[in-house]
PDB file of C-alpha atoms in Angstrom:
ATOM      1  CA  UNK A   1     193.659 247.724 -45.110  1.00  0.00           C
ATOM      2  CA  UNK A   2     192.467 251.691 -45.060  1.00  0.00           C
ATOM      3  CA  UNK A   3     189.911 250.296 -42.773  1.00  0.00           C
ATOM      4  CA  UNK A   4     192.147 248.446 -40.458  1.00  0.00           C
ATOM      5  CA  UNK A   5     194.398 251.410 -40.100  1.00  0.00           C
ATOM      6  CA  UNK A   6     191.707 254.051 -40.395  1.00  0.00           C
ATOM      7  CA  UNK A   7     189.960 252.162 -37.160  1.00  0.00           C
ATOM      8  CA  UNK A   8     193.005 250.756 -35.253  1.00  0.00           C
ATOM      9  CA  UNK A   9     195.979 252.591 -36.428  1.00  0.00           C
ATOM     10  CA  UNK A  10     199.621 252.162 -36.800  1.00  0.00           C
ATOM     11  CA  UNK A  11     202.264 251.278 -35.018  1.00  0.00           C
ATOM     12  CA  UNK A  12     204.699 254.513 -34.085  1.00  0.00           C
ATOM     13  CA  UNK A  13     207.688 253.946 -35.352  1.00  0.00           C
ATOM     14  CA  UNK A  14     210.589 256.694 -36.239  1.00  0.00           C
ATOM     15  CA  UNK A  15     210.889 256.821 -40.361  1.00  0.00           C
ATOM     16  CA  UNK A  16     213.740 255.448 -41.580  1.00  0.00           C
ATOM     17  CA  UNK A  17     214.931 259.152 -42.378  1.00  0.00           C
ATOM     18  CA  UNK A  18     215.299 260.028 -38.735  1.00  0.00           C
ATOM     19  CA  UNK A  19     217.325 256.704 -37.614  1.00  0.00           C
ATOM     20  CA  UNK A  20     219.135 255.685 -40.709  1.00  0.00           C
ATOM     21  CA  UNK A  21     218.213 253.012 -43.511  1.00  0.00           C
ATOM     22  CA  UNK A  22     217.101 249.225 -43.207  1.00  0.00           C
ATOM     23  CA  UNK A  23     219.557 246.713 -43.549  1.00  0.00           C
ATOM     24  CA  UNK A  24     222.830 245.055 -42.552  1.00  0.00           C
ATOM     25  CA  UNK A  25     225.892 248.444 -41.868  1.00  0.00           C
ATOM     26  CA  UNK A  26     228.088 246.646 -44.115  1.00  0.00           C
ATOM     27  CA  UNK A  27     225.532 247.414 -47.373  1.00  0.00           C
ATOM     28  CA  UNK A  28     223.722 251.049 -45.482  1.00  0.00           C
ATOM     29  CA  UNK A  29     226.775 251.793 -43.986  1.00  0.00           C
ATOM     30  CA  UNK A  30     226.691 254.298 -41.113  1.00  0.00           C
ATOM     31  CA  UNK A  31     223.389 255.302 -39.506  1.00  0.00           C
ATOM     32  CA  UNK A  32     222.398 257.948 -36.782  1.00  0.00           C
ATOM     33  CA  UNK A  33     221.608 255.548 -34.638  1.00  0.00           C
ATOM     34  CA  UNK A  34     225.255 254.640 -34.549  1.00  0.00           C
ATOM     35  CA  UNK A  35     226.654 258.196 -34.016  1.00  0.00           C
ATOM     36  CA  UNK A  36     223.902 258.526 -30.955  1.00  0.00           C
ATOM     37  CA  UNK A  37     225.294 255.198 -29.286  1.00  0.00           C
ATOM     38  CA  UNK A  38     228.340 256.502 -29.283  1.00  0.00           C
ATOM     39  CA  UNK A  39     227.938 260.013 -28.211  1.00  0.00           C
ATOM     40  CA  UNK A  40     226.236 258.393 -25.452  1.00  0.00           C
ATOM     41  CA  UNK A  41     229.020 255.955 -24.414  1.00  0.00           C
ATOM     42  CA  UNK A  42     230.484 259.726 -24.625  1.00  0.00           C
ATOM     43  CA  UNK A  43     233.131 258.343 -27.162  1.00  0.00           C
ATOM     44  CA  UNK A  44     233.294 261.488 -28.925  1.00  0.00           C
ATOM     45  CA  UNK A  45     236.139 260.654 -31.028  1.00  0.00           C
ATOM     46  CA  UNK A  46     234.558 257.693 -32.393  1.00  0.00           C
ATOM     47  CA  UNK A  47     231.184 259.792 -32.469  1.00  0.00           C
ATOM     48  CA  UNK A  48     233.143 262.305 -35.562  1.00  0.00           C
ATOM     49  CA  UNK A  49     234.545 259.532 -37.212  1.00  0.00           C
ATOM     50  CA  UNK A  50     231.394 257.551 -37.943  1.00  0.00           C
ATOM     51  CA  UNK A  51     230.189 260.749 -39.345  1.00  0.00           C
ATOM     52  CA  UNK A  52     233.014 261.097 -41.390  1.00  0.00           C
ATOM     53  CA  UNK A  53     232.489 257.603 -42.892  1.00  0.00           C
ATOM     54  CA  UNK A  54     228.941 258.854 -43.903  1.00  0.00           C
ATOM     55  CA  UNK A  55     226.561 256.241 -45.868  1.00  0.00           C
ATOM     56  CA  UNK A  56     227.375 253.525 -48.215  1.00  0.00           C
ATOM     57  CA  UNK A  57     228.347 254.035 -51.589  1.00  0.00           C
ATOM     58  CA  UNK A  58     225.488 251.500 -52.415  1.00  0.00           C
ATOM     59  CA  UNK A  59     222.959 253.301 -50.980  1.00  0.00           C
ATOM     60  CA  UNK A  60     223.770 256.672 -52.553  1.00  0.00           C
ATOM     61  CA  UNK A  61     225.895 258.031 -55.080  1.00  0.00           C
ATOM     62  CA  UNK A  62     228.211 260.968 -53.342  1.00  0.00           C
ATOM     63  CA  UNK A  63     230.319 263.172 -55.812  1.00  0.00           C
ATOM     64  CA  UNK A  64     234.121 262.214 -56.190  1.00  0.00           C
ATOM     65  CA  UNK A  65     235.191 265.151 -53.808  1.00  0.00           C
ATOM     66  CA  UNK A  66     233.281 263.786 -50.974  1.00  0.00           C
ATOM     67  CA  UNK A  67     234.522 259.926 -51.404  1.00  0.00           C
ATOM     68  CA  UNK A  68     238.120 261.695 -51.280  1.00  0.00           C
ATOM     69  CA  UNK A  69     237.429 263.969 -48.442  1.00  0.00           C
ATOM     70  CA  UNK A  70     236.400 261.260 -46.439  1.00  0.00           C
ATOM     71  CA  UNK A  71     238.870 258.684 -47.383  1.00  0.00           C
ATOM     72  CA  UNK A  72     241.499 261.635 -46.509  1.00  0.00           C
ATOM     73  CA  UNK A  73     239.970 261.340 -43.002  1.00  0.00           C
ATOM     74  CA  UNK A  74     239.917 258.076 -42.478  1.00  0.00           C
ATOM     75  CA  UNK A  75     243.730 257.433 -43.306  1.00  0.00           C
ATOM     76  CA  UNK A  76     245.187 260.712 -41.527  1.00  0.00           C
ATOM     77  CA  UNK A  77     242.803 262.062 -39.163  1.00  0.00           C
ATOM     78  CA  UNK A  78     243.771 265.903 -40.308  1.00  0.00           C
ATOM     79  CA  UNK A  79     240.988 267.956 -40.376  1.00  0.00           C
ATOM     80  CA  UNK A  80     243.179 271.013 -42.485  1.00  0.00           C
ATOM     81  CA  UNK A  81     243.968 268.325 -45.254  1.00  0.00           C
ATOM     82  CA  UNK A  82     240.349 266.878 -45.383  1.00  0.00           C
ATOM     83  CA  UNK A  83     238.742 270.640 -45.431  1.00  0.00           C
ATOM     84  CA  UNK A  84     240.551 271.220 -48.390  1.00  0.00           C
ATOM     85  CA  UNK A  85     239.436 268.490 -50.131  1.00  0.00           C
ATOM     86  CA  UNK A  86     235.470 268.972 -49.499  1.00  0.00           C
ATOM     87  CA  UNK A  87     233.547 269.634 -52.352  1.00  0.00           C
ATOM     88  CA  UNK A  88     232.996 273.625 -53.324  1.00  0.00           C
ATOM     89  CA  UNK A  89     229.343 273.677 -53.008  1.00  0.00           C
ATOM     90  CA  UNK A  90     229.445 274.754 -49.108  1.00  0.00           C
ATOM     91  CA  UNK A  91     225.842 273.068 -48.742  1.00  0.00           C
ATOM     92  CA  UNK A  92     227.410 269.546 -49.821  1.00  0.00           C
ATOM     93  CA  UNK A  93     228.690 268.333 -46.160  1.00  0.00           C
ATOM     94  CA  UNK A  94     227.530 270.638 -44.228  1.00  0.00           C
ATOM     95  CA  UNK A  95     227.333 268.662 -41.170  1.00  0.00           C
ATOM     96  CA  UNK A  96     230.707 267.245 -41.807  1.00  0.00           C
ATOM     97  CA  UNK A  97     232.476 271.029 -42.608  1.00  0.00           C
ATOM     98  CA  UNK A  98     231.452 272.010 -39.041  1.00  0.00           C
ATOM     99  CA  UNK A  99     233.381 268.967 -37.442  1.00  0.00           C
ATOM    100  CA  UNK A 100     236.322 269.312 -39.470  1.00  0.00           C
ATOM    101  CA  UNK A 101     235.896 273.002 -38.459  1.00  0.00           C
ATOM    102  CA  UNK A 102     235.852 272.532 -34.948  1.00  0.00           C
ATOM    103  CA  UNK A 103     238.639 270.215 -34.717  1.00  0.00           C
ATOM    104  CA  UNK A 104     240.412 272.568 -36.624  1.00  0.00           C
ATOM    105  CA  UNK A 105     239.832 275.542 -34.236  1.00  0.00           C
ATOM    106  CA  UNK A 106     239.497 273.324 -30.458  1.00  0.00           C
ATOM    107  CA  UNK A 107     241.264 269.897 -31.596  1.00  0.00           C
ATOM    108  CA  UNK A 108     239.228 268.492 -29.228  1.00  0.00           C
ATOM    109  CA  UNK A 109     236.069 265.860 -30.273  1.00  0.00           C
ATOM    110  CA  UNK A 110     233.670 267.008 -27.623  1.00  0.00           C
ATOM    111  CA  UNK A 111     234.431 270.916 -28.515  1.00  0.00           C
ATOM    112  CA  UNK A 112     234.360 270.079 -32.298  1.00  0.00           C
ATOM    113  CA  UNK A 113     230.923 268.061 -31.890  1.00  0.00           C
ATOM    114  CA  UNK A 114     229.661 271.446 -30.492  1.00  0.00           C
ATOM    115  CA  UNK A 115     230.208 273.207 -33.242  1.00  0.00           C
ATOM    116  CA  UNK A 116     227.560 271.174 -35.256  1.00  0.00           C
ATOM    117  CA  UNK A 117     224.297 273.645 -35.642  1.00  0.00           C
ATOM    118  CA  UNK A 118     221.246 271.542 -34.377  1.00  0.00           C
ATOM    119  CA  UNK A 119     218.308 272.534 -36.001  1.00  0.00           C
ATOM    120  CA  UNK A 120     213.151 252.273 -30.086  1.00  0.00           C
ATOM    121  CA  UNK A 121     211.848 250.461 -33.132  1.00  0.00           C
ATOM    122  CA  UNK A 122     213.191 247.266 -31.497  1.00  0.00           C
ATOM    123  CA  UNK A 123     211.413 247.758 -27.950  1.00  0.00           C
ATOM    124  CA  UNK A 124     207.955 249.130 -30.101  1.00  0.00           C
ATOM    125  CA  UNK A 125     208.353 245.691 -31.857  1.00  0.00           C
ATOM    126  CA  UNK A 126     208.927 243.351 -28.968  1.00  0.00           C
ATOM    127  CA  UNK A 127     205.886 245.256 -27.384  1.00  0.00           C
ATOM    128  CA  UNK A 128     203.612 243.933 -30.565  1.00  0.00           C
ATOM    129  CA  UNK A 129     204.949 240.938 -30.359  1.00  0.00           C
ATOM    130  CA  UNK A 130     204.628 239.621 -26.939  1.00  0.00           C
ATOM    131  CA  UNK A 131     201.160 241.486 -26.007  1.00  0.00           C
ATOM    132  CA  UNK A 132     200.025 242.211 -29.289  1.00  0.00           C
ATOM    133  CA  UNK A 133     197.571 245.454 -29.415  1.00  0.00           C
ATOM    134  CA  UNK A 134     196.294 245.184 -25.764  1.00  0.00           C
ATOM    135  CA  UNK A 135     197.227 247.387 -22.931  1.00  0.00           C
ATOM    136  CA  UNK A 136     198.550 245.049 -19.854  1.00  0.00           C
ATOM    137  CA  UNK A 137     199.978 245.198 -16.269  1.00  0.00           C
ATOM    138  CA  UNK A 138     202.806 247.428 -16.100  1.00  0.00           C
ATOM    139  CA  UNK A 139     202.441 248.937 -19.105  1.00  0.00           C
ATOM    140  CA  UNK A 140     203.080 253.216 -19.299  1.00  0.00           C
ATOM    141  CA  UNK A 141     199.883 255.071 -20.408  1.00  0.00           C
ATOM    142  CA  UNK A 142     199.540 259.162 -20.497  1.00  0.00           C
ATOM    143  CA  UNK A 143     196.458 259.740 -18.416  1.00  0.00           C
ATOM    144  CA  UNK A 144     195.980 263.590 -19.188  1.00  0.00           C
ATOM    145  CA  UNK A 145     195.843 264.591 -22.911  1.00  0.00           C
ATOM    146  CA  UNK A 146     198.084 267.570 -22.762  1.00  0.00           C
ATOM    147  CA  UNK A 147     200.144 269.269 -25.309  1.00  0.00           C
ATOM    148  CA  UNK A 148     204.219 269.229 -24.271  1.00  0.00           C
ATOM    149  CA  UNK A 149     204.730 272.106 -27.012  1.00  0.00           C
ATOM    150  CA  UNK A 150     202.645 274.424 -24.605  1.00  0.00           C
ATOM    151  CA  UNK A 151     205.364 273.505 -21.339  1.00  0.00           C
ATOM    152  CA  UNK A 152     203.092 270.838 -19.584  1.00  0.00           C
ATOM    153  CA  UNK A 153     204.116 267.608 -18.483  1.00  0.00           C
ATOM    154  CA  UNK A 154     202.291 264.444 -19.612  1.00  0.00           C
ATOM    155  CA  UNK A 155     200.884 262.635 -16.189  1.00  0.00           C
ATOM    156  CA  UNK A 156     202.864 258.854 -16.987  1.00  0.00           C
ATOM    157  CA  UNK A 157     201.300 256.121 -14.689  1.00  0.00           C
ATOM    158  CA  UNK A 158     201.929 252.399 -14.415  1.00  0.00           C
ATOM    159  CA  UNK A 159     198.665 250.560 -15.956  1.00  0.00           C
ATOM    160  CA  UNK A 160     197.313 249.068 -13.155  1.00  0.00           C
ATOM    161  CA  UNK A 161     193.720 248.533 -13.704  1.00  0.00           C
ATOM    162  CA  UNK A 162     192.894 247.427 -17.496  1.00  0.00           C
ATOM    163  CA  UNK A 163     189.592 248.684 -17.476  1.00  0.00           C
ATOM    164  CA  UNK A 164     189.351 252.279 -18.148  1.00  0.00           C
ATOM    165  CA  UNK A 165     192.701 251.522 -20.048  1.00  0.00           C
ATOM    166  CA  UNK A 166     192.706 252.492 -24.271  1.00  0.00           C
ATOM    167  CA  UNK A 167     195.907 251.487 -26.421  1.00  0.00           C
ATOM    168  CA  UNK A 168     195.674 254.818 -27.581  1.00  0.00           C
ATOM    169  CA  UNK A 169     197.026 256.142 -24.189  1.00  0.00           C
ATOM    170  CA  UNK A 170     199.926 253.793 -23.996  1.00  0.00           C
ATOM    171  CA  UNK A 171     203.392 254.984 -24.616  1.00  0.00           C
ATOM    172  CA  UNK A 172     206.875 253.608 -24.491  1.00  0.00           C
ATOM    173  CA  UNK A 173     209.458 255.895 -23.166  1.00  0.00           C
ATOM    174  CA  UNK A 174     212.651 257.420 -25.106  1.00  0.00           C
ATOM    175  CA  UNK A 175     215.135 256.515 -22.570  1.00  0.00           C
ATOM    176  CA  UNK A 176     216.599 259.181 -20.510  1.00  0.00           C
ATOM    177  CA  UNK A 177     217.657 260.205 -16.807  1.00  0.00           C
ATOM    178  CA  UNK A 178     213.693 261.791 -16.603  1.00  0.00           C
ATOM    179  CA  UNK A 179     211.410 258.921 -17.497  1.00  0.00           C
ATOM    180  CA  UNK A 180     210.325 255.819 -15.818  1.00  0.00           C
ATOM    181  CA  UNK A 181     210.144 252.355 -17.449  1.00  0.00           C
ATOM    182  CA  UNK A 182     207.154 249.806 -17.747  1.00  0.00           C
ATOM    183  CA  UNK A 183     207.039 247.603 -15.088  1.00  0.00           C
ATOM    184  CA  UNK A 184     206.518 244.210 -17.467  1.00  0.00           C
ATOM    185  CA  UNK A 185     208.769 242.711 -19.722  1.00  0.00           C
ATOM    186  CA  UNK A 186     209.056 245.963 -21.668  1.00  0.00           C
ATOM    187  CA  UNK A 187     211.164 247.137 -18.641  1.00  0.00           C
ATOM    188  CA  UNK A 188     213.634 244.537 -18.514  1.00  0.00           C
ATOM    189  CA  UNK A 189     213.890 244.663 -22.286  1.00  0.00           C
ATOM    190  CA  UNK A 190     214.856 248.153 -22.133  1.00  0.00           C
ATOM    191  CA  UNK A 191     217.740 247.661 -19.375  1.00  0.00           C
ATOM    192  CA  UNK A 192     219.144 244.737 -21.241  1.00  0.00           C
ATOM    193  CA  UNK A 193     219.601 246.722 -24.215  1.00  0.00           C
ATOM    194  CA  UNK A 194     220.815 249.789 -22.035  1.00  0.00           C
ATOM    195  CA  UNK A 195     224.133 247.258 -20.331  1.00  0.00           C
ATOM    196  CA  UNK A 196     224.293 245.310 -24.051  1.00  0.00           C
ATOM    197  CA  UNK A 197     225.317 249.166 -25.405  1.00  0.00           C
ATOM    198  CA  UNK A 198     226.900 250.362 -22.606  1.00  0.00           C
ATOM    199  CA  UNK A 199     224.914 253.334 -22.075  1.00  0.00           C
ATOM    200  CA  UNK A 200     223.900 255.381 -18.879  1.00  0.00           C
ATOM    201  CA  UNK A 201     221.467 258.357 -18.635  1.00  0.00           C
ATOM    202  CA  UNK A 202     223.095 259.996 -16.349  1.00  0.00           C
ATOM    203  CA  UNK A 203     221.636 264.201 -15.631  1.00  0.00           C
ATOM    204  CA  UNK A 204     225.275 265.394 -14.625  1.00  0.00           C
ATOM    205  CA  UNK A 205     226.870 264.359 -17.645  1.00  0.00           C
ATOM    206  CA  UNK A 206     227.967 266.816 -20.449  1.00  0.00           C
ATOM    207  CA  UNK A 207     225.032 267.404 -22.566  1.00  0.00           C
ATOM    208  CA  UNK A 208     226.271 265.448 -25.730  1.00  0.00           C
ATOM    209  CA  UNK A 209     226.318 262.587 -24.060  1.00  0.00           C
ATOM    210  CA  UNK A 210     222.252 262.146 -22.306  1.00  0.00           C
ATOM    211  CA  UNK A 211     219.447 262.874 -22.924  1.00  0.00           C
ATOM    212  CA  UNK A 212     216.599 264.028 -20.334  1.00  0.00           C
ATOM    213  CA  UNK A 213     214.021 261.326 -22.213  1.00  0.00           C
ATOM    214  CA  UNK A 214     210.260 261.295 -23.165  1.00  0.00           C
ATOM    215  CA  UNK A 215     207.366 259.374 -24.428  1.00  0.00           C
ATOM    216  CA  UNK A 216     206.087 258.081 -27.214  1.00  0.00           C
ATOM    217  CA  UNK A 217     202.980 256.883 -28.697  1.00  0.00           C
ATOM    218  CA  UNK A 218     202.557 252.924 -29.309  1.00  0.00           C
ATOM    219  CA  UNK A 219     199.957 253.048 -31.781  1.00  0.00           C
ATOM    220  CA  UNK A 220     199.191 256.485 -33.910  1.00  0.00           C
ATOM    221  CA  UNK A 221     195.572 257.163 -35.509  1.00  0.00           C
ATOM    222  CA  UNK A 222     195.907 258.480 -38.937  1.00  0.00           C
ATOM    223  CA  UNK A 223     192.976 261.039 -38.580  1.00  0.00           C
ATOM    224  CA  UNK A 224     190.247 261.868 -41.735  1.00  0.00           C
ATOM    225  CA  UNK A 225     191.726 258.776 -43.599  1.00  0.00           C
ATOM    226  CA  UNK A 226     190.161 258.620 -46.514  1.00  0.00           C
ATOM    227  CA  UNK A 227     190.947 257.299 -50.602  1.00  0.00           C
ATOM    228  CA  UNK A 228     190.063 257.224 -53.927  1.00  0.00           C
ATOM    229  CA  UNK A 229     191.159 255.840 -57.066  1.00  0.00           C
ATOM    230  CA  UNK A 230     192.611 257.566 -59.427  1.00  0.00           C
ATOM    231  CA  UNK A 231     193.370 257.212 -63.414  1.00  0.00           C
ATOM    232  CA  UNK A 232     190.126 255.726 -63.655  1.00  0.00           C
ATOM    233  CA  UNK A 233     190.655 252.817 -61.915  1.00  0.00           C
ATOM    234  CA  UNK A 234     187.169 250.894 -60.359  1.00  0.00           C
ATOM    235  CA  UNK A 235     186.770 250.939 -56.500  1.00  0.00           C
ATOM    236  CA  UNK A 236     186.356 247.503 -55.939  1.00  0.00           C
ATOM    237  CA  UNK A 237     185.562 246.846 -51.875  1.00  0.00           C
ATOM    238  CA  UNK A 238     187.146 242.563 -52.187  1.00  0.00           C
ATOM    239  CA  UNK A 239     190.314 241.539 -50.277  1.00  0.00           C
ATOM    240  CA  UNK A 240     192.077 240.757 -53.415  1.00  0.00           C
ATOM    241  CA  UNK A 241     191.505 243.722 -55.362  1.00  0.00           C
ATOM    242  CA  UNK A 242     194.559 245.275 -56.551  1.00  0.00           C
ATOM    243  CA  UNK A 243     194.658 249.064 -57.044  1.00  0.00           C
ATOM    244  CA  UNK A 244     197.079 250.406 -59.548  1.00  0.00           C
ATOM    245  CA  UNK A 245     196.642 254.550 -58.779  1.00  0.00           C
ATOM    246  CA  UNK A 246     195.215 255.624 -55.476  1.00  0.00           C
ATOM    247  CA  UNK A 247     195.186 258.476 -53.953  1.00  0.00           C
ATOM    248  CA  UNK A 248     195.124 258.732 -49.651  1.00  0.00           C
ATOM    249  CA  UNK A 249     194.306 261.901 -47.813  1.00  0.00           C
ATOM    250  CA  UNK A 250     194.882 261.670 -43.845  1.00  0.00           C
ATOM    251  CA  UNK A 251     196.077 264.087 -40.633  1.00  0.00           C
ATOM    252  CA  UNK A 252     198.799 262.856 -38.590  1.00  0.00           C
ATOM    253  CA  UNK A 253     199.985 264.066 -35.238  1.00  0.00           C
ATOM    254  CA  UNK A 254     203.394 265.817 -34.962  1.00  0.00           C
ATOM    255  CA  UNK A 255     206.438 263.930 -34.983  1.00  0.00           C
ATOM    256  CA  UNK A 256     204.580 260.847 -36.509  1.00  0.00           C
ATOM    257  CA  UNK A 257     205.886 259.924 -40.180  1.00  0.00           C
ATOM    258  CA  UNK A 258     203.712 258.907 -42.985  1.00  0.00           C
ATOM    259  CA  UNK A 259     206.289 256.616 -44.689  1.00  0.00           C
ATOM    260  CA  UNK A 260     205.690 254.165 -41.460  1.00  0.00           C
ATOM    261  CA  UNK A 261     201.505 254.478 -41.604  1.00  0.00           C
ATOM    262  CA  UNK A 262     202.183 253.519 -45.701  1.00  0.00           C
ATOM    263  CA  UNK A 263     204.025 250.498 -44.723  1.00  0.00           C
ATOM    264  CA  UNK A 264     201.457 249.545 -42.377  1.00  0.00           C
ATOM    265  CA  UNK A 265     198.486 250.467 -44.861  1.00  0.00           C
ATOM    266  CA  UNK A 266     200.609 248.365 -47.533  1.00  0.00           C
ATOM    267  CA  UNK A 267     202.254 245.700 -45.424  1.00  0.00           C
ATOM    268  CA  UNK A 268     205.516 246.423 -46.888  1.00  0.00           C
ATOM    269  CA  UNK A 269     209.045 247.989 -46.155  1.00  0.00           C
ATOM    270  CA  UNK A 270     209.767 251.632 -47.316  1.00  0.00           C
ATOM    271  CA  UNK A 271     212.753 250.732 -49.295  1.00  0.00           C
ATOM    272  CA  UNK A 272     214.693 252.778 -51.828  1.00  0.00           C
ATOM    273  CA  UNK A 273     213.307 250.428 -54.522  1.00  0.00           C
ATOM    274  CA  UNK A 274     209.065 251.161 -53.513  1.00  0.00           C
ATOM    275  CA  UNK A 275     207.258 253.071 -56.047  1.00  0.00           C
ATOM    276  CA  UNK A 276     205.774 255.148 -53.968  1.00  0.00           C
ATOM    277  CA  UNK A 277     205.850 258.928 -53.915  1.00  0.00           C
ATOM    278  CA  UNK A 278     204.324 260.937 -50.493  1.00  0.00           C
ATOM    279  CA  UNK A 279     203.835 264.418 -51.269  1.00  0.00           C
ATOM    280  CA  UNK A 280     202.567 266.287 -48.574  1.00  0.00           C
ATOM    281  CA  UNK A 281     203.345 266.473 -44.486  1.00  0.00           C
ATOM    282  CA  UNK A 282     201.760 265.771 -41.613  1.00  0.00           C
ATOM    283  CA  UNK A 283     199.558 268.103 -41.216  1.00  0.00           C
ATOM    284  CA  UNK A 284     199.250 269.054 -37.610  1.00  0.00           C
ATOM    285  CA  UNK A 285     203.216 270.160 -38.351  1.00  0.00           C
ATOM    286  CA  UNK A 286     201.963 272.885 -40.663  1.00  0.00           C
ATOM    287  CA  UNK A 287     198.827 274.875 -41.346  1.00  0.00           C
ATOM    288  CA  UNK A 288     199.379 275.734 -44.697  1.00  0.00           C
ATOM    289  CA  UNK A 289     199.544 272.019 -45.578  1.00  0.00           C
ATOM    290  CA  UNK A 290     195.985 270.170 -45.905  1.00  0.00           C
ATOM    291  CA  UNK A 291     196.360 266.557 -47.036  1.00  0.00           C
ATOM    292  CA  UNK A 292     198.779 264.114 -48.004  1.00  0.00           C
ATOM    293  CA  UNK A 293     198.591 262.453 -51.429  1.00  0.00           C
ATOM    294  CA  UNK A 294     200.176 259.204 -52.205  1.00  0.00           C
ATOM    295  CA  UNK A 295     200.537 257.403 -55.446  1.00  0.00           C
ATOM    296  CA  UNK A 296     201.193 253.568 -55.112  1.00  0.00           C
ATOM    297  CA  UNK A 297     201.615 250.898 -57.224  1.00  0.00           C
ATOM    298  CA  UNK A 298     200.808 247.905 -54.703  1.00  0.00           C
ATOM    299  CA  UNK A 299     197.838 246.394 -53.326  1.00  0.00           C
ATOM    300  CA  UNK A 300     195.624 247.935 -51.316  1.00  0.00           C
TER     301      UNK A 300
END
């Protein structure tokens, strides 16, 4: 598996951490995913009380001011009443204080949203699945390799001609008023999903409630991939080989998550209940940082 995903990569996928937990909403409860689809259906209201209902109780175990501050919400909508009620540690919440804030000051959703300091895992899988690892027609694919953090714009063109064509070059956008859409099936799979939610990108619309869009990698190289066993455990090259204590050292690019190359390297789901601990980041997000260690308890 290290040599699979050392020589092909990994599929790009957002870390559970940025969109919200795996599973049904009725065990996760709510996930940012949720509060983005309706921010963009500009339903504002909706928008503060999803974050008010915060995650499941099953998922995490919140301190008894924090159950009661949001129940408080739920039943009365009065942000004075729930303030009062938030736990005294002003870091607990802190997302949450700013809303109640803002309602408090504007009573207005949009106003109070704006208060918050700021600081396509379906599509990527549908792509997999119906073309597997192979550009095709009417796929997007970044033909300059530019860096956006330095202002330049990535040249996006419609594959066309599959020969000169890498996987590595082909991205999926992050939908937006800016961005263009594959041509394919990956096209109509985005605007289906687009009228199923009831969302428009639209550039004159408040800010809260677009987005401009961008691009995004299909398949991520996990550079300098390399491991070793650890605790004295034998390094045993078979198929079936299982490897109690091993320890992975590997560069990724910015903005791409290590928890989703582990769950490729391990064929497995980066639950709550994996023994796995990732201490590190990727490193082209800091230069003080040089590799990533993982311990696992899996096969490898």
């Amino acid at each position: 598996m290290v040599k699979r995903v050392r020589n092909k990569g990994f599929i790009n996928f957002y870390g559970e951490q940025r969109v919200g937990d795996a599973g049904d909403e009725t065990y996760v409860g709510v996930r940012s995913f949720d509060v983005g689809k309706a921010m963009l259906k500009e339903d504002f209201s909706q928008a503060i009380d999803l974050i008010m209902a915060g995650r499941s109780n099953q998922v995490y175990t919140p301190c008894p001011e924090e159950i009661e501050a949001r129940e408080i919400w739920t039943k009365t909508k009065d942000a004075r009443q729930t303030l009062a009620r938030f736990p005294k540690n002003a870091s607990t919440m802190a997302r949450e204080r700013d809303l109640m804030r803002g309602m408090l000051r504007y009573d207005n959703a949009l106003e109070a949203i704006r208060c918050v300091h700021h600081n396509v895992r379906m599509v990527a899988t549908e792509r997999i699945r119906r073309f597997g690892i192979s550009p095709v027609i009417g796929d997007l694919y970044i033909a300059n390799d530019i860096d956006e953090k330095d202002g330049a714009s990535p040249d996006v063109q419609i594959v066309k001609n599959l020969t000169s064509i890498d996987i590595s070059q082909v991205v999926l956008p992050l939908p937006g008023y800016n961005v263009q859409y594959p041509t394919n099936e990956i096209g109509e799979l985005y605007e289906s999903i687009l009228f199923e939610d009831g969302v428009q990108f639209v550039k004159e619309k408040v800010s809260e409630a677009t987005a401009k869009g961008s691009y995004r990698k299909l398949i991520q190289s996990a550079h300098e991939l390399t491991w070793e066993t650890i605790d004295g455990d034998p390094v045993d090259d078979s198929d079936d080989h299982v490897i109690l204590n091993a320890k992975l050292t590997f560069e990724l690019e910015s903005g791409s998550y290590a928890t989703m190359m582990l769950r490729e390297l391990m064929v497995t789901t980066m639950s709550r209940d994996s023994k796995v601990i990732c201490v590190g980041l990727p490193l082209r997000e800091t230069s003080s940082i040089r590799s990533s260690s993982i311990r696992s308890r899996s096969r490898r």
